[in-house]
């Protein structure tokens, strides 16, 4: 079975969609881009016109939201429950305080200016620690207490991959693989031998190749790439430990998990990094196949992670 792939850049990451019917490649990309645009309008922290940055939400008022934002919020709250709070959507103000207040490309550009990083920001966090239990969604009404800023980045990309693959496979009646910067969702009939997926985190990093079937999710969480220097010149990464309000200790540099849905794989991979030395045992408890790369480059395989080219799911 021949496949065809379309590749582009979105959200400062590599995106692609692959279909088992080459004639549907352009249609598949259009579907995926439409889903991504809807996700961006709903939950981008960097768009003044996104739903999540609306004045009503920021002022703590009950606010009517779209079905897309409702789905994204629900995924974030579910991830918080599943991870015991290790993956939490209420860390928005912490990311801003640490300097991640614009698109990452702009954060890394010394010619742009953003919000302050200051000891006062840290003190406010210590005095009023936000958590997912403070968020309320009833029907199409969302309430976020004033002073809390949502950041759905820990789950939104994986949800977007799942939703885009769902829609593309349903509308096109084709096997589909959607890859958003390492968050991968497959739907429909896979090619003979499965979808071949290379797992690595860049040049010089340990690499593996596996094959997965249809209706599968793969997520890789990493501390290596989304990095910047805050106002004090301290290098940070984007995976925040909600218990401290700071980037998680870098016990693991890369964690990849396979699950039925990409968002579930992503929740497990992110929680593993946040939990540091306890992360491996927590992933073992899920029973999901996982590949953990430690700070020293050593690799730990969990849950029957397959040998190269074996089918993982």
Tab-separated table of C-alpha atoms in Angstrom:
chain	number	residue	atom	x	y	z
A	1	UNK	CA	0.000	0.000	0.000
A	2	UNK	CA	1.465	3.351	-1.071
A	3	UNK	CA	1.310	6.333	1.243
A	4	UNK	CA	1.723	10.077	0.692
A	5	UNK	CA	2.797	12.747	3.175
A	6	UNK	CA	2.339	16.511	3.408
A	7	UNK	CA	4.660	18.465	5.742
A	8	UNK	CA	4.590	22.041	7.049
A	9	UNK	CA	5.390	24.190	10.090
A	10	UNK	CA	2.850	25.227	12.724
A	11	UNK	CA	3.199	26.430	16.332
A	12	UNK	CA	7.018	26.423	15.993
A	13	UNK	CA	7.014	22.680	15.311
A	14	UNK	CA	7.043	20.243	12.400
A	15	UNK	CA	3.602	19.012	11.366
A	16	UNK	CA	2.674	16.336	8.864
A	17	UNK	CA	-0.202	14.166	7.707
A	18	UNK	CA	0.226	10.860	5.892
A	19	UNK	CA	-2.572	8.989	4.107
A	20	UNK	CA	-2.815	5.534	2.620
A	21	UNK	CA	-4.512	6.952	-0.487
A	22	UNK	CA	-2.010	9.319	-2.156
A	23	UNK	CA	-4.790	11.067	-4.028
A	24	UNK	CA	-6.189	12.364	-0.745
A	25	UNK	CA	-3.040	14.039	0.536
A	26	UNK	CA	-4.148	17.615	-0.172
A	27	UNK	CA	-7.611	16.997	1.289
A	28	UNK	CA	-6.089	15.485	4.414
A	29	UNK	CA	-3.812	18.470	4.950
A	30	UNK	CA	-6.730	20.874	4.539
A	31	UNK	CA	-8.715	18.969	7.171
A	32	UNK	CA	-5.814	18.912	9.622
A	33	UNK	CA	-5.092	22.615	9.135
A	34	UNK	CA	-8.757	23.442	9.782
A	35	UNK	CA	-8.712	21.510	13.056
A	36	UNK	CA	-5.457	23.162	14.122
A	37	UNK	CA	-6.857	26.609	13.355
A	38	UNK	CA	-9.904	25.856	15.522
A	39	UNK	CA	-7.648	24.695	18.359
A	40	UNK	CA	-5.509	27.811	18.050
A	41	UNK	CA	-8.523	30.135	18.156
A	42	UNK	CA	-9.792	28.344	21.232
A	43	UNK	CA	-6.734	28.063	23.441
A	44	UNK	CA	-3.673	29.967	22.239
A	45	UNK	CA	-2.125	31.981	25.076
A	46	UNK	CA	-0.424	34.172	22.486
A	47	UNK	CA	-3.469	35.388	20.542
A	48	UNK	CA	-5.360	38.363	21.970
A	49	UNK	CA	-8.484	37.142	20.165
A	50	UNK	CA	-8.437	33.552	21.432
A	51	UNK	CA	-11.209	32.347	23.724
A	52	UNK	CA	-8.831	31.504	26.534
A	53	UNK	CA	-7.508	35.082	26.698
A	54	UNK	CA	-10.932	36.723	26.755
A	55	UNK	CA	-11.458	39.509	29.282
A	56	UNK	CA	-14.472	37.714	30.737
A	57	UNK	CA	-12.457	34.597	31.609
A	58	UNK	CA	-9.552	36.631	32.952
A	59	UNK	CA	-11.927	38.493	35.287
A	60	UNK	CA	-13.252	35.260	36.740
A	61	UNK	CA	-16.700	35.530	35.178
A	62	UNK	CA	-18.692	32.493	34.003
A	63	UNK	CA	-18.141	32.548	30.246
A	64	UNK	CA	-19.790	30.701	27.385
A	65	UNK	CA	-17.241	28.765	25.351
A	66	UNK	CA	-17.128	26.835	22.106
A	67	UNK	CA	-17.351	23.036	21.904
A	68	UNK	CA	-13.677	23.015	20.897
A	69	UNK	CA	-12.514	24.887	23.995
A	70	UNK	CA	-14.793	22.714	26.139
A	71	UNK	CA	-13.124	19.585	24.727
A	72	UNK	CA	-9.653	21.038	25.299
A	73	UNK	CA	-10.445	22.109	28.877
A	74	UNK	CA	-11.958	18.711	29.634
A	75	UNK	CA	-8.802	17.016	28.353
A	76	UNK	CA	-6.645	19.224	30.562
A	77	UNK	CA	-8.763	18.551	33.649
A	78	UNK	CA	-8.820	14.816	32.921
A	79	UNK	CA	-5.026	14.819	32.566
A	80	UNK	CA	-4.758	16.483	35.968
A	81	UNK	CA	-6.888	13.746	37.518
A	82	UNK	CA	-5.093	10.898	35.734
A	83	UNK	CA	-1.653	12.231	36.668
A	84	UNK	CA	-2.414	13.072	40.277
A	85	UNK	CA	-1.856	16.744	39.528
A	86	UNK	CA	1.503	16.322	37.766
A	87	UNK	CA	-0.044	17.640	34.530
A	88	UNK	CA	-2.115	20.683	35.424
A	89	UNK	CA	-3.709	23.326	33.162
A	90	UNK	CA	-3.508	26.175	35.693
A	91	UNK	CA	0.210	26.933	35.236
A	92	UNK	CA	-0.264	29.793	32.761
A	93	UNK	CA	0.873	32.554	35.115
A	94	UNK	CA	3.955	30.561	36.068
A	95	UNK	CA	5.005	30.243	32.435
A	96	UNK	CA	4.527	33.989	31.988
A	97	UNK	CA	6.538	34.710	35.142
A	98	UNK	CA	9.321	32.477	33.803
A	99	UNK	CA	9.376	34.417	30.531
A	100	UNK	CA	7.337	32.123	28.273
A	101	UNK	CA	4.784	34.807	27.488
A	102	UNK	CA	5.003	34.840	23.684
A	103	UNK	CA	5.465	32.386	20.870
A	104	UNK	CA	8.715	30.523	21.559
A	105	UNK	CA	10.474	31.999	18.545
A	106	UNK	CA	9.787	35.480	19.943
A	107	UNK	CA	10.846	34.437	23.455
A	108	UNK	CA	14.221	33.349	22.082
A	109	UNK	CA	14.636	36.586	20.113
A	110	UNK	CA	16.565	39.077	22.271
A	111	UNK	CA	15.039	41.914	20.240
A	112	UNK	CA	11.530	41.257	21.582
A	113	UNK	CA	10.201	42.133	24.995
A	114	UNK	CA	7.745	40.297	27.169
A	115	UNK	CA	6.471	40.161	30.702
A	116	UNK	CA	8.769	40.411	33.712
A	117	UNK	CA	10.401	37.556	35.552
A	118	UNK	CA	10.773	38.578	39.177
A	119	UNK	CA	10.993	37.276	42.744
A	120	UNK	CA	7.575	38.859	43.306
A	121	UNK	CA	6.101	36.492	40.731
A	122	UNK	CA	7.566	33.552	42.635
A	123	UNK	CA	6.183	34.858	45.929
A	124	UNK	CA	2.699	35.192	44.487
A	125	UNK	CA	2.864	31.588	43.324
A	126	UNK	CA	3.876	30.375	46.771
A	127	UNK	CA	1.078	32.328	48.429
A	128	UNK	CA	-1.695	31.280	46.045
A	129	UNK	CA	-1.025	27.978	44.314
A	130	UNK	CA	-3.492	27.264	41.543
A	131	UNK	CA	-4.735	23.769	40.737
A	132	UNK	CA	-7.199	22.124	38.362
A	133	UNK	CA	-9.832	21.673	41.063
A	134	UNK	CA	-10.446	25.433	40.950
A	135	UNK	CA	-11.722	25.249	37.364
A	136	UNK	CA	-15.430	24.736	36.689
A	137	UNK	CA	-17.081	23.779	33.415
A	138	UNK	CA	-20.820	23.233	33.352
A	139	UNK	CA	-22.230	22.694	29.897
A	140	UNK	CA	-20.911	25.487	27.698
A	141	UNK	CA	-19.992	27.730	30.631
A	142	UNK	CA	-16.425	27.879	31.931
A	143	UNK	CA	-15.341	29.639	35.115
A	144	UNK	CA	-11.691	30.296	35.905
A	145	UNK	CA	-11.043	32.186	39.157
A	146	UNK	CA	-9.559	35.636	38.673
A	147	UNK	CA	-5.797	35.497	38.948
A	148	UNK	CA	-5.522	32.040	37.378
A	149	UNK	CA	-4.381	31.720	33.786
A	150	UNK	CA	-4.965	28.484	31.903
A	151	UNK	CA	-2.245	26.922	29.798
A	152	UNK	CA	-3.486	23.887	27.883
A	153	UNK	CA	-0.194	23.315	26.095
A	154	UNK	CA	0.524	20.093	27.963
A	155	UNK	CA	-2.475	18.406	26.345
A	156	UNK	CA	-3.806	20.580	23.492
A	157	UNK	CA	-1.272	19.452	20.899
A	158	UNK	CA	-2.049	15.802	21.588
A	159	UNK	CA	-5.801	16.473	21.544
A	160	UNK	CA	-5.345	18.288	18.237
A	161	UNK	CA	-3.545	15.262	16.761
A	162	UNK	CA	-6.349	12.954	17.933
A	163	UNK	CA	-9.126	15.211	16.640
A	164	UNK	CA	-7.443	15.862	13.298
A	165	UNK	CA	-6.874	12.148	12.714
A	166	UNK	CA	-10.459	11.370	13.743
A	167	UNK	CA	-11.929	13.886	11.312
A	168	UNK	CA	-9.606	13.064	8.413
A	169	UNK	CA	-10.150	9.315	8.652
A	170	UNK	CA	-13.905	9.713	8.950
A	171	UNK	CA	-14.279	12.178	6.089
A	172	UNK	CA	-11.785	10.588	3.710
A	173	UNK	CA	-12.302	6.912	4.546
A	174	UNK	CA	-8.523	6.477	4.435
A	175	UNK	CA	-5.822	5.390	6.801
A	176	UNK	CA	-4.324	8.524	8.376
A	177	UNK	CA	-1.306	9.418	10.493
A	178	UNK	CA	-1.106	12.930	11.971
A	179	UNK	CA	2.194	14.037	13.524
A	180	UNK	CA	2.413	17.314	15.456
A	181	UNK	CA	5.954	17.666	16.709
A	182	UNK	CA	6.136	14.064	17.928
A	183	UNK	CA	2.533	13.817	19.107
A	184	UNK	CA	1.165	11.198	16.698
A	185	UNK	CA	-2.322	9.830	16.116
A	186	UNK	CA	-3.222	7.087	13.624
A	187	UNK	CA	-6.697	6.156	12.451
A	188	UNK	CA	-8.188	3.745	9.943
A	189	UNK	CA	-6.429	0.898	8.180
A	190	UNK	CA	-2.646	1.027	8.539
A	191	UNK	CA	-0.249	0.227	5.693
A	192	UNK	CA	1.046	-3.329	5.404
A	193	UNK	CA	3.569	-3.775	8.216
A	194	UNK	CA	2.065	-0.922	10.212
A	195	UNK	CA	2.882	2.757	10.357
A	196	UNK	CA	6.663	3.047	10.648
A	197	UNK	CA	7.576	5.583	13.323
A	198	UNK	CA	11.092	6.738	14.156
A	199	UNK	CA	11.444	7.837	17.777
A	200	UNK	CA	14.284	10.183	18.622
A	201	UNK	CA	14.835	13.699	19.878
A	202	UNK	CA	17.260	15.098	17.373
A	203	UNK	CA	20.805	14.513	16.108
A	204	UNK	CA	23.007	12.534	18.454
A	205	UNK	CA	20.073	11.270	20.547
A	206	UNK	CA	19.180	7.575	20.971
A	207	UNK	CA	16.895	6.407	18.166
A	208	UNK	CA	14.338	3.620	17.845
A	209	UNK	CA	11.974	2.551	15.093
A	210	UNK	CA	8.641	0.865	15.756
A	211	UNK	CA	5.530	0.080	13.795
A	212	UNK	CA	2.026	0.832	15.033
A	213	UNK	CA	-1.406	-0.050	13.764
A	214	UNK	CA	-4.444	2.119	13.229
A	215	UNK	CA	-6.291	3.795	16.107
A	216	UNK	CA	-3.156	4.457	18.110
A	217	UNK	CA	-1.423	7.374	19.808
A	218	UNK	CA	2.250	8.041	20.426
A	219	UNK	CA	3.519	11.004	22.418
A	220	UNK	CA	7.025	12.205	23.192
A	221	UNK	CA	7.671	14.692	25.980
A	222	UNK	CA	11.095	16.287	26.089
A	223	UNK	CA	13.075	18.887	27.987
A	224	UNK	CA	15.543	19.392	25.137
A	225	UNK	CA	13.880	21.750	22.679
A	226	UNK	CA	11.349	24.194	24.146
A	227	UNK	CA	13.970	26.075	26.118
A	228	UNK	CA	14.672	29.757	26.713
A	229	UNK	CA	16.443	32.079	29.139
A	230	UNK	CA	14.359	34.027	31.621
A	231	UNK	CA	14.893	37.649	32.661
A	232	UNK	CA	17.708	36.598	34.989
A	233	UNK	CA	19.497	34.640	32.270
A	234	UNK	CA	18.527	31.251	33.720
A	235	UNK	CA	17.808	28.580	31.140
A	236	UNK	CA	14.324	27.084	31.474
A	237	UNK	CA	12.304	24.357	29.783
A	238	UNK	CA	8.541	24.222	29.326
A	239	UNK	CA	7.544	21.171	31.410
A	240	UNK	CA	6.466	22.730	34.701
A	241	UNK	CA	6.155	20.854	37.976
A	242	UNK	CA	2.914	22.309	39.415
A	243	UNK	CA	4.098	21.541	42.948
A	244	UNK	CA	7.059	23.919	42.693
A	245	UNK	CA	6.016	26.241	39.868
A	246	UNK	CA	9.357	25.689	38.145
A	247	UNK	CA	10.594	23.425	35.335
A	248	UNK	CA	10.758	19.786	36.385
A	249	UNK	CA	14.117	18.338	37.382
A	250	UNK	CA	15.760	16.850	34.304
A	251	UNK	CA	15.981	13.236	35.433
A	252	UNK	CA	14.550	12.220	32.048
A	253	UNK	CA	15.382	14.157	28.888
A	254	UNK	CA	12.863	12.330	26.665
A	255	UNK	CA	9.897	10.053	27.402
A	256	UNK	CA	7.803	8.361	24.692
A	257	UNK	CA	4.585	6.468	25.457
A	258	UNK	CA	2.169	4.481	23.261
A	259	UNK	CA	-1.559	4.441	24.071
A	260	UNK	CA	-4.874	4.233	22.219
A	261	UNK	CA	-5.229	8.019	22.235
A	262	UNK	CA	-2.387	10.463	21.824
A	263	UNK	CA	-3.630	12.617	24.700
A	264	UNK	CA	-3.418	9.658	27.099
A	265	UNK	CA	0.103	8.858	25.905
A	266	UNK	CA	1.039	12.521	26.345
A	267	UNK	CA	-0.377	12.678	29.855
A	268	UNK	CA	1.741	9.684	30.869
A	269	UNK	CA	4.922	10.938	29.185
A	270	UNK	CA	4.645	14.425	30.697
A	271	UNK	CA	3.798	13.081	34.158
A	272	UNK	CA	6.858	10.836	33.985
A	273	UNK	CA	9.159	13.807	33.434
A	274	UNK	CA	7.453	15.858	36.155
A	275	UNK	CA	7.782	13.016	38.675
A	276	UNK	CA	11.491	12.590	38.044
A	277	UNK	CA	12.977	9.524	39.742
A	278	UNK	CA	9.451	8.246	40.509
A	279	UNK	CA	8.386	8.623	36.901
A	280	UNK	CA	9.462	5.192	35.672
A	281	UNK	CA	7.440	3.391	38.348
A	282	UNK	CA	4.402	5.535	37.621
A	283	UNK	CA	4.563	4.696	33.917
A	284	UNK	CA	4.965	1.011	34.756
A	285	UNK	CA	1.743	1.291	36.715
A	286	UNK	CA	-0.151	2.330	33.582
A	287	UNK	CA	0.866	-0.810	31.704
A	288	UNK	CA	1.603	1.297	28.611
A	289	UNK	CA	4.655	0.714	26.414
A	290	UNK	CA	7.206	3.446	27.061
A	291	UNK	CA	10.766	4.427	26.250
A	292	UNK	CA	12.593	6.685	28.711
A	293	UNK	CA	15.880	8.428	27.942
A	294	UNK	CA	17.690	9.616	31.061
A	295	UNK	CA	19.769	12.760	31.389
A	296	UNK	CA	22.918	10.673	30.809
A	297	UNK	CA	21.499	9.188	27.591
A	298	UNK	CA	20.748	5.739	28.999
A	299	UNK	CA	17.514	4.138	27.784
A	300	UNK	CA	14.877	2.348	29.865
A	301	UNK	CA	12.143	0.295	28.138
A	302	UNK	CA	8.862	-0.292	29.965
A	303	UNK	CA	5.609	-2.153	29.399
A	304	UNK	CA	6.736	-4.299	26.494
A	305	UNK	CA	8.114	-1.456	24.392
A	306	UNK	CA	8.776	-3.271	21.125
A	307	UNK	CA	12.025	-4.013	19.395
A	308	UNK	CA	12.611	-2.120	16.150
A	309	UNK	CA	9.844	-2.716	13.621
A	310	UNK	CA	7.643	-4.731	15.991
A	311	UNK	CA	4.000	-3.699	16.271
A	312	UNK	CA	3.344	-1.704	19.466
A	313	UNK	CA	-0.423	-1.384	19.316
